[in-house]
PDB file of C-alpha atoms and ligand atoms in Angstrom:
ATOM      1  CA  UNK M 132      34.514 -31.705  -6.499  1.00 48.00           C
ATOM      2  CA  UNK M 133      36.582 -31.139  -9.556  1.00 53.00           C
ATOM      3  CA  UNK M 134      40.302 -30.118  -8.612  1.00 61.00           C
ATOM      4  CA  UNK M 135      42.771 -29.594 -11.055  1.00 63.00           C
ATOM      5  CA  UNK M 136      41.571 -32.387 -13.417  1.00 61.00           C
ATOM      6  CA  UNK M 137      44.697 -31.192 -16.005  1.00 71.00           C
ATOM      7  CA  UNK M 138      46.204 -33.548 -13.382  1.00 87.00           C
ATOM      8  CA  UNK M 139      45.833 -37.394 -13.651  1.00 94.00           C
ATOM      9  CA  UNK M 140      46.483 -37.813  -9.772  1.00 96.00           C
ATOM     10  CA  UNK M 141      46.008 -35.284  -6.606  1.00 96.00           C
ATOM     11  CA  UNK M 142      46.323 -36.246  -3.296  1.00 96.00           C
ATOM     12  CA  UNK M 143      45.909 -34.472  -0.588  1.00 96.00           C
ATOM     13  CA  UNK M 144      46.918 -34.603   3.467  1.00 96.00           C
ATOM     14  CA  UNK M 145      46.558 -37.872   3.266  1.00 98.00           C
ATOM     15  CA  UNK M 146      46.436 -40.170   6.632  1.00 98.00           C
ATOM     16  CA  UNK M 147      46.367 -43.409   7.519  1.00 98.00           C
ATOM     17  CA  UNK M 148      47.290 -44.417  11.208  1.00 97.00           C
ATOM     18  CA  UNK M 149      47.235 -48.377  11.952  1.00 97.00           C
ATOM     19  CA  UNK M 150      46.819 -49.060  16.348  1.00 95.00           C
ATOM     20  CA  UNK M 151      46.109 -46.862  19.058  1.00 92.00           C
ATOM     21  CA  UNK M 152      48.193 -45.121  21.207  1.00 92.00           C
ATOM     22  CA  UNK M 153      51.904 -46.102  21.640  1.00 92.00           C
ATOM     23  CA  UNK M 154      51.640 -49.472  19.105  1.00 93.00           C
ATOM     24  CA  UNK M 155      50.316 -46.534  16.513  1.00 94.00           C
ATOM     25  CA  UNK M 156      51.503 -46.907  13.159  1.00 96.00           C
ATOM     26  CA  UNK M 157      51.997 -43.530  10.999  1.00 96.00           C
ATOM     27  CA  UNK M 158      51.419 -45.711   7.838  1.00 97.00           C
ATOM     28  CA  UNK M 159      50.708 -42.434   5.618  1.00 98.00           C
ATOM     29  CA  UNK M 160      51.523 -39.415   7.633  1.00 97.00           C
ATOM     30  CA  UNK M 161      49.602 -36.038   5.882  1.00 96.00           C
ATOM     31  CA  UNK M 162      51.090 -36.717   2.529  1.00 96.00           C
ATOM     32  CA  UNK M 163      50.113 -34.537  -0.578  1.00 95.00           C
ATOM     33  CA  UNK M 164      50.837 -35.416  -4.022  1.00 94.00           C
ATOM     34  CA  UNK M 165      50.488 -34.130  -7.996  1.00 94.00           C
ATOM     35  CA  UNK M 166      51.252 -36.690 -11.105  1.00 94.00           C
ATOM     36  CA  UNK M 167      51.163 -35.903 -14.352  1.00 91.00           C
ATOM     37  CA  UNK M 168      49.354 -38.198 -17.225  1.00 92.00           C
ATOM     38  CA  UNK M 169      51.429 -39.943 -19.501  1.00 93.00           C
ATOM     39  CA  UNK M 170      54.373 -39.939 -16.779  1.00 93.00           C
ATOM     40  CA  UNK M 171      56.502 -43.197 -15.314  1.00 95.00           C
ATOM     41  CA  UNK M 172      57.084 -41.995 -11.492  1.00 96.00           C
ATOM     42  CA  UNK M 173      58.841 -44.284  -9.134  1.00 96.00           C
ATOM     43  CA  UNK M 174      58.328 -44.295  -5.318  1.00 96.00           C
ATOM     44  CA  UNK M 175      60.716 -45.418  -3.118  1.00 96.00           C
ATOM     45  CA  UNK M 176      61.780 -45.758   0.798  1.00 95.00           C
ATOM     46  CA  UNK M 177      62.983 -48.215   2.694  1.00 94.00           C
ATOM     47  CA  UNK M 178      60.359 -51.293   4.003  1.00 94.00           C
ATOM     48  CA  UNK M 179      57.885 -50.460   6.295  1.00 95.00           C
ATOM     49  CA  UNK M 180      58.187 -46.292   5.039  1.00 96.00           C
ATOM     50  CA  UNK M 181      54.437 -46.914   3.852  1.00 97.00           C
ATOM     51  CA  UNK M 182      54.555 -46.962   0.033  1.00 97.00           C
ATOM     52  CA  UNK M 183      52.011 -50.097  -0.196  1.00 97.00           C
ATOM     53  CA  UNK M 184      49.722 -48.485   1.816  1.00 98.00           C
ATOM     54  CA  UNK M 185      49.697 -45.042  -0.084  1.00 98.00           C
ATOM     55  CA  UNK M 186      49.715 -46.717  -3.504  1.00 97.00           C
ATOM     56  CA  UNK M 187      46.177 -48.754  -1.884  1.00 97.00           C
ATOM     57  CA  UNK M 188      44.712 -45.892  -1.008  1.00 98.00           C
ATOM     58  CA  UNK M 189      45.832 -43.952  -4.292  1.00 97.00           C
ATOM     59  CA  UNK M 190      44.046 -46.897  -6.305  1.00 97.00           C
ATOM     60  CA  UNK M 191      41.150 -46.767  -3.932  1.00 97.00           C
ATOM     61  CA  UNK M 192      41.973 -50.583  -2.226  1.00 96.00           C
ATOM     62  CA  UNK M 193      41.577 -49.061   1.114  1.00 96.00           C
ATOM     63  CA  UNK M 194      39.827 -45.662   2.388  1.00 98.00           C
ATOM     64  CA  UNK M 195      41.754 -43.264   4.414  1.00 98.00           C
ATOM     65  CA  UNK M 196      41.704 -41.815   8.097  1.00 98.00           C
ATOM     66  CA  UNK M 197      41.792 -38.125   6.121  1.00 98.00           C
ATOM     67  CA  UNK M 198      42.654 -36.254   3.658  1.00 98.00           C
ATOM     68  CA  UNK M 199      41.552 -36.794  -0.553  1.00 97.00           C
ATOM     69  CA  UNK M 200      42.363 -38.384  -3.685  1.00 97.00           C
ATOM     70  CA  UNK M 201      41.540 -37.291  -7.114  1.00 96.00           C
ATOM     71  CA  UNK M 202      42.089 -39.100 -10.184  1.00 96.00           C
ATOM     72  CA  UNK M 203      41.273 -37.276 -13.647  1.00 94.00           C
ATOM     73  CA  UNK M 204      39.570 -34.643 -11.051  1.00 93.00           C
ATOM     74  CA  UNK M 205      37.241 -37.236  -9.551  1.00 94.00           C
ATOM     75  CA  UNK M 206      37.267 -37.187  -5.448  1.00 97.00           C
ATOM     76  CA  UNK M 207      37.306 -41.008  -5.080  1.00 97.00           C
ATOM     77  CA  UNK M 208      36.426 -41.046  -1.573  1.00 98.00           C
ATOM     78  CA  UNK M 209      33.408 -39.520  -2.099  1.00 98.00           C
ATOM     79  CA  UNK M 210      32.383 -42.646  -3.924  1.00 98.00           C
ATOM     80  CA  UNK M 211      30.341 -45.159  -1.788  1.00 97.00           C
ATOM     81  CA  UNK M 212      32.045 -48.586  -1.633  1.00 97.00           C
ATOM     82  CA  UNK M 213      30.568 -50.067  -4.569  1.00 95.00           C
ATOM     83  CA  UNK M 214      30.639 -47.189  -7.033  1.00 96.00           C
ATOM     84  CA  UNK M 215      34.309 -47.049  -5.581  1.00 97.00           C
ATOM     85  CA  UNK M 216      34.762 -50.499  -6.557  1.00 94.00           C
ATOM     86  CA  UNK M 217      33.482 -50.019 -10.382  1.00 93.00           C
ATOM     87  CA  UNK M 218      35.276 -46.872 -10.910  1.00 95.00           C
ATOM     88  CA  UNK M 219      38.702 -49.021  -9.579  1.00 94.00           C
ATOM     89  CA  UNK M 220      37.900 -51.610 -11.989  1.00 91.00           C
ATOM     90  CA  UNK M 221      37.422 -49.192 -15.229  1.00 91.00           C
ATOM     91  CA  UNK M 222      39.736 -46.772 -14.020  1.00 94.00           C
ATOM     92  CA  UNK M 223      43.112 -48.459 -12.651  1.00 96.00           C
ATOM     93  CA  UNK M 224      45.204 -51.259 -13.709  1.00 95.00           C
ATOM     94  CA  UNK M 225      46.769 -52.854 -10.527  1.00 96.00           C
ATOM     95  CA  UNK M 226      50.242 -55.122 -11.086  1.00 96.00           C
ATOM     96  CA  UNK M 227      51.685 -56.602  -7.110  1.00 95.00           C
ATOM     97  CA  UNK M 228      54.857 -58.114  -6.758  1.00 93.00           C
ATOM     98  CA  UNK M 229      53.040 -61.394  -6.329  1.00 93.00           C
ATOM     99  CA  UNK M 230      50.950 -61.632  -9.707  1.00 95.00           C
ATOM    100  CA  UNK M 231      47.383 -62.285  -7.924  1.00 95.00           C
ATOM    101  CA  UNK M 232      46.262 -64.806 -10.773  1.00 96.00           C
ATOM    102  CA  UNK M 233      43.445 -66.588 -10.097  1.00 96.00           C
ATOM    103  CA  UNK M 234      45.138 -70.312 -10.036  1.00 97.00           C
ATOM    104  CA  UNK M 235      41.720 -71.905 -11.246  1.00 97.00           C
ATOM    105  CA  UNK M 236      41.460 -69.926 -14.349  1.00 96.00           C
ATOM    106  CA  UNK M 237      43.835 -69.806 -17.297  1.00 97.00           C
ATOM    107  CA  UNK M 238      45.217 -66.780 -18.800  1.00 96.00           C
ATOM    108  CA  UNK M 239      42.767 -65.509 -21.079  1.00 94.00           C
ATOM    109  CA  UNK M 240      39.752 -66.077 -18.390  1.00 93.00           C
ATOM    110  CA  UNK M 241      42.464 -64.599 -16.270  1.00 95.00           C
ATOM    111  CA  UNK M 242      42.351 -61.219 -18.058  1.00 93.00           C
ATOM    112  CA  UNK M 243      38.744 -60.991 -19.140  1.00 90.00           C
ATOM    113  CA  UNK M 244      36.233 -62.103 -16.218  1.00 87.00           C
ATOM    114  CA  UNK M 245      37.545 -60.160 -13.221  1.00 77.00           C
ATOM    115  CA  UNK M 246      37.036 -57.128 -14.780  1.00 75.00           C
ATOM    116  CA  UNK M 247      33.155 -58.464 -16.736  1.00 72.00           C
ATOM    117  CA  UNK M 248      34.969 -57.495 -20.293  1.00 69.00           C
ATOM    118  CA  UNK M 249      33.233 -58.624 -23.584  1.00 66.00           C
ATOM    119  CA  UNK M 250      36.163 -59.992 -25.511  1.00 68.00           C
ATOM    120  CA  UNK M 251      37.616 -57.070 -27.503  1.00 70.00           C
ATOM    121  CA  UNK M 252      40.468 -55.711 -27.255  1.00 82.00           C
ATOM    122  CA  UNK M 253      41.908 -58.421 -25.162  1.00 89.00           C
ATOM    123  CA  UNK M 254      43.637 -60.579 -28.078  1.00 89.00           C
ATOM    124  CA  UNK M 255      45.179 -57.223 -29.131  1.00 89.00           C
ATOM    125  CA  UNK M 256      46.778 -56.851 -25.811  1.00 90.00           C
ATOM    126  CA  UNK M 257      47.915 -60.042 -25.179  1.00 92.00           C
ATOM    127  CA  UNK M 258      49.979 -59.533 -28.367  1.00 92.00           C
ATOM    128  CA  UNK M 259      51.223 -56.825 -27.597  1.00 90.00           C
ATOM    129  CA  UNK M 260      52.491 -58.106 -24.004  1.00 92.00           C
ATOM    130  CA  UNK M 261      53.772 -61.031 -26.016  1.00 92.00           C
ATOM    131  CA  UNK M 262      52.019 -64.068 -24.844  1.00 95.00           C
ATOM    132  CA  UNK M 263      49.098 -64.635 -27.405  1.00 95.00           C
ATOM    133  CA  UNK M 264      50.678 -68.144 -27.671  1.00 96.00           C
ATOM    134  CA  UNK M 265      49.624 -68.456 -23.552  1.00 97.00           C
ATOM    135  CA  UNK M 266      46.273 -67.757 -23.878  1.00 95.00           C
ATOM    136  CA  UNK M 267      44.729 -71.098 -23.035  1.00 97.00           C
ATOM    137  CA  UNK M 268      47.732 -71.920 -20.252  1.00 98.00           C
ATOM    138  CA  UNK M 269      47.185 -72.301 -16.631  1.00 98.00           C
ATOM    139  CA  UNK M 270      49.225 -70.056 -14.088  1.00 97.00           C
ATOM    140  CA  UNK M 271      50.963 -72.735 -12.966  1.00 97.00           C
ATOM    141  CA  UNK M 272      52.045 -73.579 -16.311  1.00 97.00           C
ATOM    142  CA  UNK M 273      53.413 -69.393 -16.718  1.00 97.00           C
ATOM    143  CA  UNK M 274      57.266 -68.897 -15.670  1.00 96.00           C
ATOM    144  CA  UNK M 275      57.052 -65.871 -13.497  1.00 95.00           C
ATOM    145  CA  UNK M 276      58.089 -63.625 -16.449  1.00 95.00           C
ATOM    146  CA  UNK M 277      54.784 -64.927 -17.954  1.00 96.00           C
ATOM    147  CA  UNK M 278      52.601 -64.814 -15.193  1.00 96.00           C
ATOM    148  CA  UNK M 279      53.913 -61.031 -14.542  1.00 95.00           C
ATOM    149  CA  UNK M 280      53.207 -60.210 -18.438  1.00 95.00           C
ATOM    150  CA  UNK M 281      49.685 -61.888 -17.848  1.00 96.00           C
ATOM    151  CA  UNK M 282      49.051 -59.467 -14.640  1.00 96.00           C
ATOM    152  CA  UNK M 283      50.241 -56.403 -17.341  1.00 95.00           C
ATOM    153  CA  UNK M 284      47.652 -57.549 -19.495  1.00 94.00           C
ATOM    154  CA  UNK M 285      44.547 -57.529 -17.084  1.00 93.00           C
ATOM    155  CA  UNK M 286      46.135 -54.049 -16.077  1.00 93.00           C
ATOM    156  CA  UNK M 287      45.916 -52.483 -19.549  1.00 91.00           C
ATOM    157  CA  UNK M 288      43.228 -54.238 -20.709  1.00 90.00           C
ATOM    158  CA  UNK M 289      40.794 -51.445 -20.134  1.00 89.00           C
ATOM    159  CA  UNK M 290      42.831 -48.672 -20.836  1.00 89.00           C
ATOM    160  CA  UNK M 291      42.986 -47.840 -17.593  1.00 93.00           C
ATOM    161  CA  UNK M 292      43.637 -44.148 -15.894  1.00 91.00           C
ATOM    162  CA  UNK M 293      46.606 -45.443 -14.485  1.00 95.00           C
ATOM    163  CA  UNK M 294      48.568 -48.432 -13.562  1.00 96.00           C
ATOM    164  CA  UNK M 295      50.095 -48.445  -9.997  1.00 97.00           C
ATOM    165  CA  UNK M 296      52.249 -51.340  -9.637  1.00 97.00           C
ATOM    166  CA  UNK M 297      53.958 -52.442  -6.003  1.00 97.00           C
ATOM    167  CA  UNK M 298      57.205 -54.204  -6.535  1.00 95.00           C
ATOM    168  CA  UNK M 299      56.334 -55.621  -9.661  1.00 95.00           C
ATOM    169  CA  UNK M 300      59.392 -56.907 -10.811  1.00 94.00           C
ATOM    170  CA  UNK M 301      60.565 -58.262  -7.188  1.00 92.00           C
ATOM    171  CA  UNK M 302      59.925 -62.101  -7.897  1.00 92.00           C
ATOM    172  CA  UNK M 303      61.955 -62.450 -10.764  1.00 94.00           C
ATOM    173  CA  UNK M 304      65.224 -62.767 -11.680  1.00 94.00           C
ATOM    174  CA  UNK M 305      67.183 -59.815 -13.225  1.00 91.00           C
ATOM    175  CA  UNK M 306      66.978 -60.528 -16.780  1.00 93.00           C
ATOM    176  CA  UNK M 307      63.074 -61.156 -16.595  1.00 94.00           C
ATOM    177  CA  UNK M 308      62.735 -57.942 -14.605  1.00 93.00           C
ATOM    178  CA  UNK M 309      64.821 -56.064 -17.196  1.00 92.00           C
ATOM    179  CA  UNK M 310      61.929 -57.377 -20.108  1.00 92.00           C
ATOM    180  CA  UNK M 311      58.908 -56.091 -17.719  1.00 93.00           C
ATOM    181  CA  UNK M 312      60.654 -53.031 -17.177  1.00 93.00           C
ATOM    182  CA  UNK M 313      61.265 -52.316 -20.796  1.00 91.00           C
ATOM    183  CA  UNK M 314      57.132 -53.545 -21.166  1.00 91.00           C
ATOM    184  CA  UNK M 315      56.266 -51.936 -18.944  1.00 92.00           C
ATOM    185  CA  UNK M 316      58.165 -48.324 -20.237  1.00 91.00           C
ATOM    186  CA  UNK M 317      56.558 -48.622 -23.657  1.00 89.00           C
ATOM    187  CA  UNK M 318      52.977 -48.916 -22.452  1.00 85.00           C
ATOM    188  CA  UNK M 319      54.060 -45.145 -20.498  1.00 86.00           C
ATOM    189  CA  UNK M 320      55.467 -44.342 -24.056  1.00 87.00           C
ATOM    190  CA  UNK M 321      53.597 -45.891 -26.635  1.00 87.00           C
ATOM    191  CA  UNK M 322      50.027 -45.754 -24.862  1.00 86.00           C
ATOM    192  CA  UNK M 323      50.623 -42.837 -23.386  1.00 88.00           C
ATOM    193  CA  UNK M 324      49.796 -45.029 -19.987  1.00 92.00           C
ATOM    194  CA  UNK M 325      50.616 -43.429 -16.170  1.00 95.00           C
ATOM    195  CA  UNK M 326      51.941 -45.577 -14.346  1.00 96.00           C
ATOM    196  CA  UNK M 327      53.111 -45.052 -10.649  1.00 97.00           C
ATOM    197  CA  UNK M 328      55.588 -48.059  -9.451  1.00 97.00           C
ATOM    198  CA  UNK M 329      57.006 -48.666  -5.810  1.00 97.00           C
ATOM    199  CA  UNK M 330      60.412 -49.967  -6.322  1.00 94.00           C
ATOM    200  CA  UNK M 331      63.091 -51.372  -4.212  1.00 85.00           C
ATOM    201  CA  UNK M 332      65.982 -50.863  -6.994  1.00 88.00           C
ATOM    202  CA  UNK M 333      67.880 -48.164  -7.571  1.00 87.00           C
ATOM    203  CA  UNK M 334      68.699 -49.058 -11.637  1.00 88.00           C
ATOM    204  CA  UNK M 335      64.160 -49.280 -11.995  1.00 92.00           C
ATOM    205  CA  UNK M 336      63.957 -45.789 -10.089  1.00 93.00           C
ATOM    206  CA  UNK M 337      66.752 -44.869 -12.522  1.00 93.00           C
ATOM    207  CA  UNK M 338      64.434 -45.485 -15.679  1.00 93.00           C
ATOM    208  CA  UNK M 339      61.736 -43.801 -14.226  1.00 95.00           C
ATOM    209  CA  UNK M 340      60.919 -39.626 -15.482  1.00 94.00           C
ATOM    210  CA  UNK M 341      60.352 -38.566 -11.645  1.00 94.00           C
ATOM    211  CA  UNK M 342      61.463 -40.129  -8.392  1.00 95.00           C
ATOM    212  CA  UNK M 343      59.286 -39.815  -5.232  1.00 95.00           C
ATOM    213  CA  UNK M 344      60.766 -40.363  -2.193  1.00 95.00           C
ATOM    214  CA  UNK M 345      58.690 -41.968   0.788  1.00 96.00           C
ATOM    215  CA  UNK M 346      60.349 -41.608   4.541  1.00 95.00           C
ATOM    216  CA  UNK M 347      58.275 -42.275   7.809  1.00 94.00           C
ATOM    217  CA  UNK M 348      54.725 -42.058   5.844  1.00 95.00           C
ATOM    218  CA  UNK M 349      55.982 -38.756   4.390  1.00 94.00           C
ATOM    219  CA  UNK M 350      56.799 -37.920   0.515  1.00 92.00           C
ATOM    220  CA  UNK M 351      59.675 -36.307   0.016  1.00 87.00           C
ATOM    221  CA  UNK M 352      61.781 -35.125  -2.682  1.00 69.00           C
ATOM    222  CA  UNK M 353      58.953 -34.322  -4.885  1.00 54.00           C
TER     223      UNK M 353
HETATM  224  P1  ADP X 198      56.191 -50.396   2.705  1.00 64.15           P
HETATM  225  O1  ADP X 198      55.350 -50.805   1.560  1.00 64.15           O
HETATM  226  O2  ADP X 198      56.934 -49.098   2.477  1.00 64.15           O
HETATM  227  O3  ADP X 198      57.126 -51.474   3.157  1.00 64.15           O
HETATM  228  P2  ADP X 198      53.706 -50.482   4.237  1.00 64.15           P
HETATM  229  O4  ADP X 198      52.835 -49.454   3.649  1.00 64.15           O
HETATM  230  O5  ADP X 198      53.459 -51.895   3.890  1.00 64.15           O
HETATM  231  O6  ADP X 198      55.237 -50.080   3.955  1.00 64.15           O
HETATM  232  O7  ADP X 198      53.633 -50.351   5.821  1.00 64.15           O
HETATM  233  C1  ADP X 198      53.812 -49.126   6.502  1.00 64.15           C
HETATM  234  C2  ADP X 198      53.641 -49.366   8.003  1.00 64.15           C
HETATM  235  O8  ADP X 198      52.287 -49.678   8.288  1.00 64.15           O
HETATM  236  C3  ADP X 198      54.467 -50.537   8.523  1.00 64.15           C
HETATM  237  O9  ADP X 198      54.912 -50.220   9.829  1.00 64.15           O
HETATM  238  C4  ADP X 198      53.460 -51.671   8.533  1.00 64.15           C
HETATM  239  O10 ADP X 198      53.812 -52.618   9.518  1.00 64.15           O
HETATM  240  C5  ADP X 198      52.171 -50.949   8.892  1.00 64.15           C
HETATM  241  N1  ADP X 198      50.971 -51.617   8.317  1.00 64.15           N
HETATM  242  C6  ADP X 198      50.706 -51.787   6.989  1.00 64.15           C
HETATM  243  N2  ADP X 198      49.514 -52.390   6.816  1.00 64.15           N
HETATM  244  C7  ADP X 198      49.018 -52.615   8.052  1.00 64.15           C
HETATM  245  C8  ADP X 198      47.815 -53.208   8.549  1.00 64.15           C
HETATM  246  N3  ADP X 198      46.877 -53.685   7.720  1.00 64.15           N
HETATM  247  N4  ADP X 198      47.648 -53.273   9.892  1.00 64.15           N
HETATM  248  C9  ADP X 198      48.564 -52.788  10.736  1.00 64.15           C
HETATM  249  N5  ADP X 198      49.727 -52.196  10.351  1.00 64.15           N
HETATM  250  C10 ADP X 198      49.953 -52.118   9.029  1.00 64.15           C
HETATM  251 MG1   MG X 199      55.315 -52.537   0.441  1.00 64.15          MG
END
């Protein structure tokens, strides 16, 4: 079961086909895969190359038609769904392009009851992130930077693994993308975090310390 656990993430001949016979998609096409802990590594491809689905299946969101994932030398797919599910929660810290905050709940129940936390920890990170002062707000009271620092914060929360993040910075505007980013580089750096990011721009790939390139379900470049 254990392979390479020096390694934070393995994957191997990966595959995941969408449709049947001519309308089949090649989502992930036998993919393998090797990132280091402690490392920022950007993926990118053009749309519809199948980064989101690889990064669901590398964070355990979705099961694959073959192949295997380890993360800290655990084969995830060996997990039955619910054990899957608790090891996703403790073990990765998910940030999507589109925040996922749960509009009913403000931004401290935002951070803590998803993931069934007892309240350590949590005020320290929400300093850290920089919106302590937010902690009793409502989503739709957050400007997107906000509501994108608020997603960080549920992702590091637990310490996780890693954080794999899908666009993350693609609803706001270039100066509030440019603060994320630079968040987002000192968790890598100053918590030692992993974090794996699907990016669209060239300047974010830029920042990152290794570049994977996705093409036709296929990494390449790496
Ligand atoms: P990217 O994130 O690089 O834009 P995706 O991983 O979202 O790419 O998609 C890769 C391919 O798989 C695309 O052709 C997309 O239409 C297809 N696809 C993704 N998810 C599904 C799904 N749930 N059902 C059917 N096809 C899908
Ligand atoms: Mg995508």
């Amino acid at each position: 079961m254990n392979r390479d656990s020096s390694k934070i993430l393995v994957v191997e001949n990966l595959v995941k086909y969408y449709g049947e016979g001519e309308n089949q998609v090649r989502a992930v096409d036998h993919t393998d895969l090797e990132i280091e802990r402690g490392k920022f590594t950007a993926i990118v491809g053009r749309s519809g190359s199948g980064k989101s689905t690889l990064l669901h299946l590398i964070g355990g969101l979705d099961r694959p038609d073959e192949g295997k994932v380890w993360i800290e030398g655990k084969d995830i797919f060996a997990l039955k769904d619910d054990r899957l599910a608790e090891f996703r929660r403790k073990k990765i810290g998910f940030i999507f392009q589109d925040f996922n905050l749960i509009p009913s709940l403000n931004v401290w129940e935002n951070i803590v009851l998803p993931l069934g936390l007892d309240n350590r920890n949590v005020e320290e990170v929400l300093e850290k992130i920089g919106i302590a002062d937010k902690k009793d707000a409502m989503p739709n009271a957050l400007s997107g930077g906000q509501k994108q620092r608020t997603a960080i914060a549920r992702a590091l929360v637990t310490s996780p693994a890693m954080i794999l993040a899908d666009e993350p910075t693609g609803n706001l505007d270039s100066q509030t993308e440019l603060e994320v980013m630079s968040l987002l580089k000192s968790c890598v750096k100053d918590m030692g975090q992993t974090l794996v990011m699907i990016t669209h721009d060239e300047m974010i790939a830029q920042m990152s310390d290794r570049m994977i390139e996705i093409e036709d379900g296929k990494a390449v470049n790496c």
